[in-house]
PDB file of C-alpha atoms and ligand atoms in Angstrom:
ATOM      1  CA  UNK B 207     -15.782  64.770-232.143  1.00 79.00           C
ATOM      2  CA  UNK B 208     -17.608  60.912-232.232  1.00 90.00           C
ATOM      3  CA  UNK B 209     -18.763  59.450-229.202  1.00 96.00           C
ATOM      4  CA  UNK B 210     -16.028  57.199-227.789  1.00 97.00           C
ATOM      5  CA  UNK B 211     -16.051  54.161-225.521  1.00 97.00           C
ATOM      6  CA  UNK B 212     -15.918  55.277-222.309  1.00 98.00           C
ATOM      7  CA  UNK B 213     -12.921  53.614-221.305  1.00 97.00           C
ATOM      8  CA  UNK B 214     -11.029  55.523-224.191  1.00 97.00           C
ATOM      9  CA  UNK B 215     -12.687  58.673-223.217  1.00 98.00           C
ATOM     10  CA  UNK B 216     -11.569  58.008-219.919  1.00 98.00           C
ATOM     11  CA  UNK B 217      -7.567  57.311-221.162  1.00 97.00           C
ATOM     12  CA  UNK B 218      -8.244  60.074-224.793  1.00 97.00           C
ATOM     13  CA  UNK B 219      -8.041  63.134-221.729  1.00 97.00           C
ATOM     14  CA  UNK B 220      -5.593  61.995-219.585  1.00 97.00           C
ATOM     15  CA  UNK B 221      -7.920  61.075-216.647  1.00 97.00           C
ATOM     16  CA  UNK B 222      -6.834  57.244-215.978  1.00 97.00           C
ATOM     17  CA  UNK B 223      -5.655  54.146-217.677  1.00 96.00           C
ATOM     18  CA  UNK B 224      -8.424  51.809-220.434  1.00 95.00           C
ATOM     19  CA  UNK B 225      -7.519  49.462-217.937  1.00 94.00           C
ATOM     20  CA  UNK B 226      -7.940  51.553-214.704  1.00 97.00           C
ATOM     21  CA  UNK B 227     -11.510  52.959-216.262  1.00 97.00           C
ATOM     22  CA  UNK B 228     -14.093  49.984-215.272  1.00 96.00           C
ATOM     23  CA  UNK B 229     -12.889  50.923-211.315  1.00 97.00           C
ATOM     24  CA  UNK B 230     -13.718  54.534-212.511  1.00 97.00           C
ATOM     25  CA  UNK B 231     -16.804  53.868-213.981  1.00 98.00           C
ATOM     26  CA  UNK B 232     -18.283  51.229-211.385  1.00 97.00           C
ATOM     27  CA  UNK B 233     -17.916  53.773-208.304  1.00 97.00           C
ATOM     28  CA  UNK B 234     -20.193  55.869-210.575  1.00 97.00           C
ATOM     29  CA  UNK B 235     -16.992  59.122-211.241  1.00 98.00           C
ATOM     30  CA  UNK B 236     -18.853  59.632-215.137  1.00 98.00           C
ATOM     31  CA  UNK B 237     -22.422  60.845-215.210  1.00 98.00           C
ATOM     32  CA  UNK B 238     -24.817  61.750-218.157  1.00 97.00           C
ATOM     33  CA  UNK B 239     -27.675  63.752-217.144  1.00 96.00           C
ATOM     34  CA  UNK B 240     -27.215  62.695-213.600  1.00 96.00           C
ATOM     35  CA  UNK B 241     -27.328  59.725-214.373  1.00 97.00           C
ATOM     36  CA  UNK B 242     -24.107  56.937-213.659  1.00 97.00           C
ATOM     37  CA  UNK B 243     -22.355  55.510-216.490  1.00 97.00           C
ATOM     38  CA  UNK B 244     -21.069  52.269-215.451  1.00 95.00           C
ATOM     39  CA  UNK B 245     -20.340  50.341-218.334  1.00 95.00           C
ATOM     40  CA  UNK B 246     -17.152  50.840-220.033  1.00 94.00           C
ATOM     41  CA  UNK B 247     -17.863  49.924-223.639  1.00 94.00           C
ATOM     42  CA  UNK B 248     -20.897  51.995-224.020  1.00 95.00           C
ATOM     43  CA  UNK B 249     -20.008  55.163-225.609  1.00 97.00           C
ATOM     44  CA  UNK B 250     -20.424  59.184-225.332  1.00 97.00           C
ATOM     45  CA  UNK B 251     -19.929  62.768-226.557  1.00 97.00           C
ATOM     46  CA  UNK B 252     -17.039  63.908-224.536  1.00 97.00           C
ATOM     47  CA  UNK B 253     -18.454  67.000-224.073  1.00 96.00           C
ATOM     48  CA  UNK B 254     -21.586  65.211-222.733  1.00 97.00           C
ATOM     49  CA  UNK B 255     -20.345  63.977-219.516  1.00 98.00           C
ATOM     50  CA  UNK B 256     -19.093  64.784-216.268  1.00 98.00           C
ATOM     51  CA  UNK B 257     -16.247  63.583-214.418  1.00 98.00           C
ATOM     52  CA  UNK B 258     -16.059  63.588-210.567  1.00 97.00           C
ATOM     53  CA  UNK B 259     -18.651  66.144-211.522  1.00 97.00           C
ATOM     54  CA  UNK B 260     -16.685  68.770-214.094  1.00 97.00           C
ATOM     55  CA  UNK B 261     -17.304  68.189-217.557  1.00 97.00           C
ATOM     56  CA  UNK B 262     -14.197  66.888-219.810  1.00 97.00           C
ATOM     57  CA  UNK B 263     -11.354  69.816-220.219  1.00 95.00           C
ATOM     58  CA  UNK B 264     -10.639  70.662-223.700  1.00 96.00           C
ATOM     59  CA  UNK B 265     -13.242  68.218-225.130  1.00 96.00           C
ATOM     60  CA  UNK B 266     -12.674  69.697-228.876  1.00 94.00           C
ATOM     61  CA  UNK B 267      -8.774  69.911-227.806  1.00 95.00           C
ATOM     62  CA  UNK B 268      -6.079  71.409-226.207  1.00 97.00           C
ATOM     63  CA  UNK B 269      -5.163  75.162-227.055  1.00 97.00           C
ATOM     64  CA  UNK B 270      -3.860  77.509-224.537  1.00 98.00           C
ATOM     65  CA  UNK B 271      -0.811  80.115-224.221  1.00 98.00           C
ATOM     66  CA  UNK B 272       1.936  79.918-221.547  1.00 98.00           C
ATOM     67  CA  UNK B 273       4.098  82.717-220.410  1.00 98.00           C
ATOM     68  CA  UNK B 274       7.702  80.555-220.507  1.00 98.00           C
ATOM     69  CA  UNK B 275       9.683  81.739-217.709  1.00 98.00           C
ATOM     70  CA  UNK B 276      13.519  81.671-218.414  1.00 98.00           C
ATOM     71  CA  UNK B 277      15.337  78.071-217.532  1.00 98.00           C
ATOM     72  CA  UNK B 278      12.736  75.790-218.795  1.00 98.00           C
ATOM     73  CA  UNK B 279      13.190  73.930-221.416  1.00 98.00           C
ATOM     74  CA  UNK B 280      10.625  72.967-224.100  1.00 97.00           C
ATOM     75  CA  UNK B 281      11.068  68.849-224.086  1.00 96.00           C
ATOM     76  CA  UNK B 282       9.518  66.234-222.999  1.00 94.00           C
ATOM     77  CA  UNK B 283      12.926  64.854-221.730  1.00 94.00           C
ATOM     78  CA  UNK B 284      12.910  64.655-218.045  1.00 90.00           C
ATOM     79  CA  UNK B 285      17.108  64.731-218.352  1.00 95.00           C
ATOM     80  CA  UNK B 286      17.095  67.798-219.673  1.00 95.00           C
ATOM     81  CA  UNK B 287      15.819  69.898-216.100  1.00 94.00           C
ATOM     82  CA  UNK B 288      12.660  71.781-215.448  1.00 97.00           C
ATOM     83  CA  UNK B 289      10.251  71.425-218.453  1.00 98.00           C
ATOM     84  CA  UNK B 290       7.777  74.078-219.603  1.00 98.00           C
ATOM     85  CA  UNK B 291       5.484  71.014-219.322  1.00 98.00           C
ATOM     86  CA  UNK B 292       5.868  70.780-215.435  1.00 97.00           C
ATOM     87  CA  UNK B 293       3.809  74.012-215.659  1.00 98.00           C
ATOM     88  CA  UNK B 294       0.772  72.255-216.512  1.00 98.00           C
ATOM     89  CA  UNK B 295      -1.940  70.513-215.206  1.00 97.00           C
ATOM     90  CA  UNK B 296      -0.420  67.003-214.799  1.00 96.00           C
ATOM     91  CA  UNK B 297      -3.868  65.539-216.746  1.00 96.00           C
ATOM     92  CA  UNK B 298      -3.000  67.076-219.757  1.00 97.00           C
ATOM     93  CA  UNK B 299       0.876  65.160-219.658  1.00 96.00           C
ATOM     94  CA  UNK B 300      -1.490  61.943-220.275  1.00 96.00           C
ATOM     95  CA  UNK B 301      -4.025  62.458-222.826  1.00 96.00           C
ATOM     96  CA  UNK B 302      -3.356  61.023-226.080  1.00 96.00           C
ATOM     97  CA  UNK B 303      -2.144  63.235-228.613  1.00 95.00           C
ATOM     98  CA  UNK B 304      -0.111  64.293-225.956  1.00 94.00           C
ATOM     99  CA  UNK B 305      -0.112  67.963-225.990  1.00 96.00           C
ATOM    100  CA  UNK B 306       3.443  69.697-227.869  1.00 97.00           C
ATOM    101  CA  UNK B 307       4.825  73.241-227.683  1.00 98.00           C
ATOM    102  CA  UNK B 308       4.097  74.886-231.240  1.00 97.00           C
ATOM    103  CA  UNK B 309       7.915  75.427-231.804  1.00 95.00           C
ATOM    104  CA  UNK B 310      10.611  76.467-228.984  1.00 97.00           C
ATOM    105  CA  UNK B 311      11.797  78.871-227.521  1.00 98.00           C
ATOM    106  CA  UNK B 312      15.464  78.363-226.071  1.00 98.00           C
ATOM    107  CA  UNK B 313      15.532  77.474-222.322  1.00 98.00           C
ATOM    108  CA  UNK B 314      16.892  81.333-221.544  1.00 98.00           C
ATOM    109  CA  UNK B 315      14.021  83.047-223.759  1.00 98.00           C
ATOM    110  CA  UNK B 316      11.280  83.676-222.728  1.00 98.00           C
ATOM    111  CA  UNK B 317       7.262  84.668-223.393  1.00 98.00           C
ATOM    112  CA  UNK B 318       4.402  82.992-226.026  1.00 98.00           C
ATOM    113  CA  UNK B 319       4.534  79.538-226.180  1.00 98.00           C
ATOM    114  CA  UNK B 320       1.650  77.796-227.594  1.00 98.00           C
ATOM    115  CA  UNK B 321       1.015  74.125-226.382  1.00 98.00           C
ATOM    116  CA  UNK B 322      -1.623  72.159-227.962  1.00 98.00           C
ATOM    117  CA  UNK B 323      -2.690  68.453-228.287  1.00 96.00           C
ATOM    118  CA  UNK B 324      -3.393  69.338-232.470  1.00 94.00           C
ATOM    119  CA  UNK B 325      -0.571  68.058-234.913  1.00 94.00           C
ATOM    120  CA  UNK B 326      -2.171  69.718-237.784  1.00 93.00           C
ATOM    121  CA  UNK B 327      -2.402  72.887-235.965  1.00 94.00           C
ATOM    122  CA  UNK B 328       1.284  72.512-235.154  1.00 94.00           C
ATOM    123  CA  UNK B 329       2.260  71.676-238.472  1.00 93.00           C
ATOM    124  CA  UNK B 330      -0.113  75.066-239.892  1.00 93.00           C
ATOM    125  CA  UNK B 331       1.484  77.267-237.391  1.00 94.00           C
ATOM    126  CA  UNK B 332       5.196  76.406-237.916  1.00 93.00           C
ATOM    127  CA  UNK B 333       5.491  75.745-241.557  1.00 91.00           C
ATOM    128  CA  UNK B 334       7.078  78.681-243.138  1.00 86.00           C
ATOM    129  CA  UNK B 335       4.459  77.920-246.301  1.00 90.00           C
ATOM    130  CA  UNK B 336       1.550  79.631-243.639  1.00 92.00           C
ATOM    131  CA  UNK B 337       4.198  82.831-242.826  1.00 91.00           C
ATOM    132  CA  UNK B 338       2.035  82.889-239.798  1.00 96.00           C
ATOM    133  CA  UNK B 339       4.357  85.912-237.840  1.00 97.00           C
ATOM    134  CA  UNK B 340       6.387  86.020-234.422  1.00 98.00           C
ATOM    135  CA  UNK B 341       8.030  89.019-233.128  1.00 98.00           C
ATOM    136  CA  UNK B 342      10.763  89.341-230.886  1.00 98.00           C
ATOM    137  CA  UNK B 343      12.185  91.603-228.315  1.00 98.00           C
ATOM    138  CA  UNK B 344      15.985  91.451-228.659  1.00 98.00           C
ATOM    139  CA  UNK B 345      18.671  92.683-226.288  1.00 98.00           C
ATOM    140  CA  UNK B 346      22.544  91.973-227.819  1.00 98.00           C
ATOM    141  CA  UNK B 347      25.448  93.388-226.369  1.00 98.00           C
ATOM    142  CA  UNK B 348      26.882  95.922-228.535  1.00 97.00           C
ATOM    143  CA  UNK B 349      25.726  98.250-230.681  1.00 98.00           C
ATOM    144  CA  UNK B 350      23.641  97.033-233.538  1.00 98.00           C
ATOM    145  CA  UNK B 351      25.460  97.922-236.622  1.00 97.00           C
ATOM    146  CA  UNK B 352      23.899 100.202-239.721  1.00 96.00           C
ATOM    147  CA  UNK B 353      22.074  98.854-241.828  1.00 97.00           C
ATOM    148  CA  UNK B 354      20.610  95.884-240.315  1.00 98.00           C
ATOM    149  CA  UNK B 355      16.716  96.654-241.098  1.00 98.00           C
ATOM    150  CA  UNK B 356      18.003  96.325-244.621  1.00 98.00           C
ATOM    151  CA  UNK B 357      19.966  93.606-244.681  1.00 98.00           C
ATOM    152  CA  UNK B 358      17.549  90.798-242.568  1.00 98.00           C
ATOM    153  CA  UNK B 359      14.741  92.871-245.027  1.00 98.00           C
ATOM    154  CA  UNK B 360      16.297  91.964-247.773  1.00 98.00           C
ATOM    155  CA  UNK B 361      16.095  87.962-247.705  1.00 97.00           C
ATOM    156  CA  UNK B 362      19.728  87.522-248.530  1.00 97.00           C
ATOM    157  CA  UNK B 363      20.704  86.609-245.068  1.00 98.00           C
ATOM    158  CA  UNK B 364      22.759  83.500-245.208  1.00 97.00           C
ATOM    159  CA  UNK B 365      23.621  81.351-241.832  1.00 97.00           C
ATOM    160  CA  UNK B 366      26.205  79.240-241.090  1.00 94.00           C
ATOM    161  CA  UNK B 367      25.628  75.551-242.135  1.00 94.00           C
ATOM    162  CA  UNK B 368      22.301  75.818-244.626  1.00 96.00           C
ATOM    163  CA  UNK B 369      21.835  76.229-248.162  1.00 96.00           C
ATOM    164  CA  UNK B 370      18.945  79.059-248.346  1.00 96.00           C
ATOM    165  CA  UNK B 371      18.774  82.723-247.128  1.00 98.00           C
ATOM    166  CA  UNK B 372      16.366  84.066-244.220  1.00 97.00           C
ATOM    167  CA  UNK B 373      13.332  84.760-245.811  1.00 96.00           C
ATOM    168  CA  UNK B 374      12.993  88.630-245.482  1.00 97.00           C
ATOM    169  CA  UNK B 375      12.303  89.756-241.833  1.00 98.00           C
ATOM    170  CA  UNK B 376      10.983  92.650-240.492  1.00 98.00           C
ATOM    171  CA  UNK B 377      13.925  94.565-237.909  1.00 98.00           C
ATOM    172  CA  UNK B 378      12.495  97.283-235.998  1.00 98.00           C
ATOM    173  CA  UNK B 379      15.154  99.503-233.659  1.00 98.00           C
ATOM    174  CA  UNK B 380      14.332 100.863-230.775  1.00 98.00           C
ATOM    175  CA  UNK B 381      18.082 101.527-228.894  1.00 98.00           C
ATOM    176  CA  UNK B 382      21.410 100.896-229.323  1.00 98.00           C
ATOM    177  CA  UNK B 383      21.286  97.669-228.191  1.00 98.00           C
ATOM    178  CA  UNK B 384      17.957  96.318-228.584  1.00 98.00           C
ATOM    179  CA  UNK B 385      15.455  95.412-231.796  1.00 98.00           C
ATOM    180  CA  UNK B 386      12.208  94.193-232.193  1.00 98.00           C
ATOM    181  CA  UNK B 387      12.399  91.509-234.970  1.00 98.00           C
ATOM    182  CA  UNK B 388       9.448  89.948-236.541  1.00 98.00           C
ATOM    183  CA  UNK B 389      10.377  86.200-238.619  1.00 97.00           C
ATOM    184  CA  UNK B 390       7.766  84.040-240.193  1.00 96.00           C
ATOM    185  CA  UNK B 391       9.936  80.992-240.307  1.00 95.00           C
ATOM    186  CA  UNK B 392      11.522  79.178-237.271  1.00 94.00           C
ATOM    187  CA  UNK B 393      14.979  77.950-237.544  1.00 95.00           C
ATOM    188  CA  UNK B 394      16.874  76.666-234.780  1.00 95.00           C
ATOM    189  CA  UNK B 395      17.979  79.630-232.789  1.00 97.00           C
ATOM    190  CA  UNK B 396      17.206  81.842-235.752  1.00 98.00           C
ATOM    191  CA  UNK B 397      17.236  85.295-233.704  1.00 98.00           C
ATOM    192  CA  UNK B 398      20.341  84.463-232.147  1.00 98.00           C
ATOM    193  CA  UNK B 399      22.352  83.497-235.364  1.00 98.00           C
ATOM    194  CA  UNK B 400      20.791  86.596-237.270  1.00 98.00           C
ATOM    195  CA  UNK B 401      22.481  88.613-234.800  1.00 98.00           C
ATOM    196  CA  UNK B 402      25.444  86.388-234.473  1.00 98.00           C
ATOM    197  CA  UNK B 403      26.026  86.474-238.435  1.00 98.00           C
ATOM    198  CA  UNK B 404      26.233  90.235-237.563  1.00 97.00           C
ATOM    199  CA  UNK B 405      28.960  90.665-234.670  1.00 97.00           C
ATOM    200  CA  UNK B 406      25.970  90.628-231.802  1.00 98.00           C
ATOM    201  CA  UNK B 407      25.452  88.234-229.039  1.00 98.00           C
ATOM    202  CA  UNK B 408      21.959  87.974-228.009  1.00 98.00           C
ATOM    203  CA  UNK B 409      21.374  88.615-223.884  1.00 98.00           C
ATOM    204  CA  UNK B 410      17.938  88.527-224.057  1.00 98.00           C
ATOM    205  CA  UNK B 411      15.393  87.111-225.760  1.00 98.00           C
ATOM    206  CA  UNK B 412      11.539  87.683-225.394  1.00 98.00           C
ATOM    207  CA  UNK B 413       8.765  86.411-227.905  1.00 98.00           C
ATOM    208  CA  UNK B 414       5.980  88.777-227.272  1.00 98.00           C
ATOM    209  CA  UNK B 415       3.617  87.780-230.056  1.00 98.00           C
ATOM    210  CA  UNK B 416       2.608  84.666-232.321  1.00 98.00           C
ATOM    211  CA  UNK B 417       0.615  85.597-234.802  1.00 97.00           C
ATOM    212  CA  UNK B 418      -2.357  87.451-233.265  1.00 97.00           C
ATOM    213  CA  UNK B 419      -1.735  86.052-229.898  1.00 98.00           C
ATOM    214  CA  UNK B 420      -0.071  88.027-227.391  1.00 98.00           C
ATOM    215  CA  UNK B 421       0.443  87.145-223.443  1.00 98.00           C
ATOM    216  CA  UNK B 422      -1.950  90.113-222.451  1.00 97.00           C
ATOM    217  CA  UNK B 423      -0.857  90.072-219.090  1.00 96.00           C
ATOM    218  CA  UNK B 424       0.025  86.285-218.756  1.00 98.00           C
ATOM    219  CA  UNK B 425       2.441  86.026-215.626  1.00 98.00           C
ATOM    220  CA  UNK B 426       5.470  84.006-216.465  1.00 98.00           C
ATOM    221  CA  UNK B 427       4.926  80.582-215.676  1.00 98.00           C
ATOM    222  CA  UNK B 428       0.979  81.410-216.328  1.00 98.00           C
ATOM    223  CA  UNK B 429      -1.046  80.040-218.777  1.00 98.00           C
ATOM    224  CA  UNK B 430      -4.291  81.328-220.636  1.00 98.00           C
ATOM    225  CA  UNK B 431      -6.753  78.709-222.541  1.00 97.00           C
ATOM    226  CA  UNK B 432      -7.491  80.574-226.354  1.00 96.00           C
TER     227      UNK B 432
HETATM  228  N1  URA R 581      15.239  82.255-232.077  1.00 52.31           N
HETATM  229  C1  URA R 581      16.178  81.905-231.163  1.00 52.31           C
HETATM  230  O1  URA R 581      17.366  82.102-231.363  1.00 52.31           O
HETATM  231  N2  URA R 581      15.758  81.350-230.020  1.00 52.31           N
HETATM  232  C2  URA R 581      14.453  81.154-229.720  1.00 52.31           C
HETATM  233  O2  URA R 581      14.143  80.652-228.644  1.00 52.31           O
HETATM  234  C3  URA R 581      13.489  81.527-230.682  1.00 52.31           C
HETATM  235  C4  URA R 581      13.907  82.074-231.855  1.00 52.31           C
END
């Protein structure tokens, strides 16, 4: 990170307005070694300062893990109901990147969701060229039919409407009626058509890991900084 004018440090993490941050600065809010910073176009390591006395959150960026609850969706649209985003500090709705989900989940799954304020970091993580692995917890409601490990293994597995098969994915069962599946691609609603293309409706969908990360005891709704 470069030092930045302050009023674009100020407006970079979501703290106020370039045009609100001379008010900011003048009553003396940013502070370098206890010292006020008052003028806006002199510059700073954000990870230098203090603010209202805290130092700047997620100087190097934005990172963290959120347990998504069921009935939140993952967009930014406010017509679209409650938004995984109105779990979060509001600050972090205003810095610039704004901060993304890395991928969806559907508004009735639920578990890992990444959110970040890194576009190359989203672009690593759900590119199917970095196979970086999710897994699953599926609940469908009927029996899962033989041979299923074999056939989603197999990277055959053609759905409705595109021109390539499911790369090979690892199907794990542990009852009748529920799998753990582990993809490293991200289609829309890719579990649920898997098991669609098969004769099973999906009741309940959980993501319990993204590549290494895990929610480790994350209450829904909670989220974790990594
Ligand atoms: N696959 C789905 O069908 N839905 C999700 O939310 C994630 C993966």
């Amino acid at each position: 990170m470069k030092p930045l004018r302050l009023d674009a440090l100020l407006s970079r993490y979501g703290y106020c307005s370039r045009s609100e941050a001379r008010a900011w600065l003048k009553a003396g809010r940013v502070t370098l070694n206890g010292k006020a910073l008052v003028s806006h176009s002199d510059k700073a390591l954000p990870g230098t300062v203090l603010i209202d006395g805290e130092p700047v959150e997620f100087p190097d960026g934005l990172l963290v893990v959120l347990h998504k609850p069921a009935d939140y969706v993952c967009s930014h649209d406010p017509g679209e109901g409650p938004s995984v985003y109105d779990l979060l500090p509001p600050r972090w709705l205003k810095r610039n990147p704004v901060v993304t989900t890395i991928g969806r989940l559907d508004k009735d799954a639920t578990g890992v969701l990444l959110i970040t304020d890194d576009g190359d970091l989203v672009h690593r993580w759900t590119s199917p060229k970095h196979k970086v692995a999710k897994l699953y917890e599926v609940t469908v409601d009927a029996d899962l039919p033989p041979g299923l490990e074999a056939l989603f293994a197999a990277g055959t597995l053609m759905l409705d409407g595109e021109d390539k098969p499911c790369l090979p994915a690892k199907l794990e069962i542990v009852g009748a009626r529920e799998a753990r599946l582990e993809l490293t691609e991200g289609r829309y609603h890719q579990v649920k058509r898997m098991f669609a293309s098969q004769g099973c409706t999906v009741t309940r969908l959980h993501r319990s890991r993204f590549g290494d990360i895990t929610l480790d005891g994350l209450a829904p709704g909670a989220w974790r900084a990594l």
